[in-house]
Amino acid sequence: MNFHLILPMLTTALIAGIARLPFFRFPMDEDFATWTYRARFASLGLRWKRDMFCFYPTWRMHGIDFIHGSSEKGVFRVRAFLNLLHMIGSTVLFLLAYNLTGNSTAALIAGVTYAVFSTAPAFSSESFNWEQIYVPLIITGFYFYRIGPDYTVLSGICFGLAVLAKISTGVFFPGMIIFVFWEQGPDSTLQFAIACAIPVIVSHTLDWSMGYFDGESRKQFQLRLAATVRCSSLKQVYGSISRDILLVIDQTLPLWLFGTVGLPLVATQPEGPMLLLYAGTTILMILCQRGFSRYHYF
C-alpha cells in the first residue's frame, strides 16, 4: 500500500479513536447498562436466564461478560472494545470510499465524517450500542464484495456476522443475493449464501449447546421481542416520531445537505444501483424498527 494511502488511513483511525474518548467517562450505558449489568453482579451469583432475560444469541452476551470481567475496570474494557471497533469501521469505510472513488481525499472525508458522526446514537449520552458492532461488519462486507469475486465468501461471512449483532440486518441479504447473482453468477451466489448462513448456524449451535434453546429461554426472548414492538408503537401513541426526526435533522444537518446532493449523483455512476439499494435497504430497516436516531440515519 502506498504512503499516500497509509497516512490518511491512520489519520482516520486516530480521529475515530479520539472522537469516542468522551464516552469512556459516561456514568451510565445505554438501556441502563443492560449489556454490562450481569457481568457487574456476577460475583453475587446473577445468571442469564435464571435472573436476567436471555438476549439471542445469548453466547454473545457471555462474550461481553468476558470482556467486562469482574473488576472495577470492566466498563472501561467494554468501551475500549467498542472504541476499537469504531476505529476499524472508520478505516474500512475509508478503504471502501477509496475503492469507489480512487480519490484519497474523498476517502479521508468519508472516513472522518463517519468517525465523528457515528461515535454513538447521540452526542449527549449512551456509550454502548450494537450498531457500533454490526455497522462495521456491513461496511466490511460491502468492501469485500467490491474488491472482487475472490472475496465473496468473506463478504458473506461479514453479512452473516452482522445478523448476530442485529437480527434486522438480515434485510440486506435479499438485495445482496440479487447483485451477487447479477454480477458474479450462480456459483458465487451459492458461495455467498452459504457464507452468510454459516455464522448463523454456528451461533444457533452454540446457544443450543449452552442450553438457551429450551422452553424457558424461548419464552423470555418472545417476551422481550413483544416489549420491543410495544416500545416502538409508543412512538406513534405519544407522537414522538416527528420530534425524533426533527432532532435527527438538527444533529446531522451537514449530512442532509451534502447527502441529498450526493444521492442523485450516485445514480449516474456505475456503482449507482448497488449504492442506491444499500441506502434503500438501510432506510427500510430504520422504518421497520422505528429507529429514528441520528446513528441509524447516518
Short mmCIF file of N, CA, C and O in Angstrom, two decimals, residues 140-158 180 183-185 187-189 191-192 195:
data_model
loop_
_atom_site.label_atom_id
_atom_site.label_comp_id
_atom_site.label_asym_id
_atom_site.label_seq_id
_atom_site.Cartn_x
_atom_site.Cartn_y
_atom_site.Cartn_z
N THR A 140 -17.70 -3.65 6.05
CA THR A 140 -16.63 -4.57 5.65
C THR A 140 -17.13 -5.57 4.62
O THR A 140 -16.42 -5.89 3.65
N GLY A 141 -18.36 -6.08 4.81
CA GLY A 141 -18.93 -7.00 3.85
C GLY A 141 -19.10 -6.36 2.48
O GLY A 141 -18.81 -6.97 1.44
N PHE A 142 -19.54 -5.11 2.48
CA PHE A 142 -19.69 -4.37 1.23
C PHE A 142 -18.33 -4.14 0.57
O PHE A 142 -18.17 -4.25 -0.65
N TYR A 143 -17.32 -3.85 1.39
CA TYR A 143 -15.97 -3.62 0.87
C TYR A 143 -15.41 -4.89 0.23
O TYR A 143 -14.87 -4.85 -0.88
N PHE A 144 -15.55 -6.02 0.91
CA PHE A 144 -15.07 -7.29 0.34
C PHE A 144 -15.79 -7.61 -0.97
O PHE A 144 -15.18 -8.11 -1.92
N TYR A 145 -17.09 -7.31 -1.02
CA TYR A 145 -17.82 -7.56 -2.26
C TYR A 145 -17.29 -6.70 -3.39
O TYR A 145 -17.18 -7.14 -4.54
N ARG A 146 -16.93 -5.46 -3.07
CA ARG A 146 -16.44 -4.53 -4.09
C ARG A 146 -15.06 -4.93 -4.60
O ARG A 146 -14.73 -4.66 -5.75
N ILE A 147 -14.24 -5.58 -3.78
CA ILE A 147 -12.89 -5.95 -4.21
C ILE A 147 -12.92 -6.91 -5.38
O ILE A 147 -12.16 -6.80 -6.33
N GLY A 148 -13.82 -7.90 -5.32
CA GLY A 148 -13.91 -8.85 -6.42
C GLY A 148 -14.44 -10.20 -5.99
O GLY A 148 -14.64 -10.48 -4.79
N PRO A 149 -14.69 -11.08 -6.96
CA PRO A 149 -15.28 -12.41 -6.69
C PRO A 149 -14.45 -13.26 -5.72
O PRO A 149 -15.02 -14.12 -5.05
N ASP A 150 -13.16 -13.06 -5.67
CA ASP A 150 -12.32 -13.86 -4.78
C ASP A 150 -12.64 -13.61 -3.32
O ASP A 150 -12.24 -14.42 -2.46
N TYR A 151 -13.32 -12.53 -3.02
CA TYR A 151 -13.61 -12.17 -1.63
C TYR A 151 -15.11 -12.27 -1.32
O TYR A 151 -15.56 -11.77 -0.29
N THR A 152 -15.85 -12.94 -2.20
CA THR A 152 -17.29 -13.06 -2.00
C THR A 152 -17.63 -13.82 -0.71
O THR A 152 -18.56 -13.46 0.01
N VAL A 153 -16.86 -14.86 -0.42
CA VAL A 153 -17.11 -15.65 0.78
C VAL A 153 -16.91 -14.79 2.03
O VAL A 153 -17.72 -14.84 2.97
N LEU A 154 -15.83 -14.02 2.05
CA LEU A 154 -15.58 -13.14 3.20
C LEU A 154 -16.70 -12.11 3.34
O LEU A 154 -17.11 -11.77 4.46
N SER A 155 -17.20 -11.62 2.21
CA SER A 155 -18.32 -10.67 2.25
C SER A 155 -19.54 -11.33 2.88
O SER A 155 -20.20 -10.73 3.75
N GLY A 156 -19.84 -12.56 2.47
CA GLY A 156 -20.99 -13.26 3.04
C GLY A 156 -20.84 -13.50 4.53
O GLY A 156 -21.81 -13.36 5.29
N ILE A 157 -19.64 -13.87 4.97
CA ILE A 157 -19.41 -14.10 6.40
C ILE A 157 -19.66 -12.82 7.19
O ILE A 157 -20.26 -12.85 8.27
N CYS A 158 -19.22 -11.68 6.66
CA CYS A 158 -19.43 -10.41 7.36
C CYS A 158 -20.92 -10.08 7.49
O CYS A 158 -21.38 -9.67 8.56
N VAL A 180 -25.13 -10.20 -6.30
CA VAL A 180 -24.08 -11.21 -6.49
C VAL A 180 -24.42 -12.08 -7.70
O VAL A 180 -23.57 -12.40 -8.53
N GLU A 183 -23.95 -9.89 -10.99
CA GLU A 183 -22.60 -9.50 -11.37
C GLU A 183 -21.60 -10.67 -11.39
O GLU A 183 -20.60 -10.62 -12.11
N GLN A 184 -21.84 -11.72 -10.58
CA GLN A 184 -20.84 -12.78 -10.44
C GLN A 184 -21.34 -14.17 -10.81
O GLN A 184 -20.53 -15.09 -10.89
N GLY A 185 -22.64 -14.33 -10.99
CA GLY A 185 -23.14 -15.61 -11.43
C GLY A 185 -23.61 -16.51 -10.30
O GLY A 185 -23.46 -16.20 -9.11
N ASP A 187 -22.60 -19.52 -9.18
CA ASP A 187 -21.63 -20.15 -8.28
C ASP A 187 -21.27 -19.23 -7.12
O ASP A 187 -21.25 -19.65 -5.95
N SER A 188 -20.97 -17.97 -7.43
CA SER A 188 -20.65 -17.00 -6.38
C SER A 188 -21.86 -16.75 -5.48
O SER A 188 -21.71 -16.54 -4.27
N THR A 189 -23.04 -16.78 -6.07
CA THR A 189 -24.26 -16.57 -5.29
C THR A 189 -24.43 -17.67 -4.25
O THR A 189 -24.76 -17.40 -3.08
N GLN A 191 -22.01 -19.53 -2.99
CA GLN A 191 -20.96 -19.35 -2.00
C GLN A 191 -21.32 -18.24 -1.02
O GLN A 191 -21.11 -18.38 0.19
N PHE A 192 -21.87 -17.15 -1.52
CA PHE A 192 -22.26 -16.02 -0.67
C PHE A 192 -23.36 -16.44 0.31
O PHE A 192 -23.29 -16.13 1.51
N ALA A 195 -21.93 -18.76 2.94
CA ALA A 195 -21.08 -17.99 3.86
C ALA A 195 -21.92 -17.18 4.84
O ALA A 195 -21.56 -17.04 6.01
#
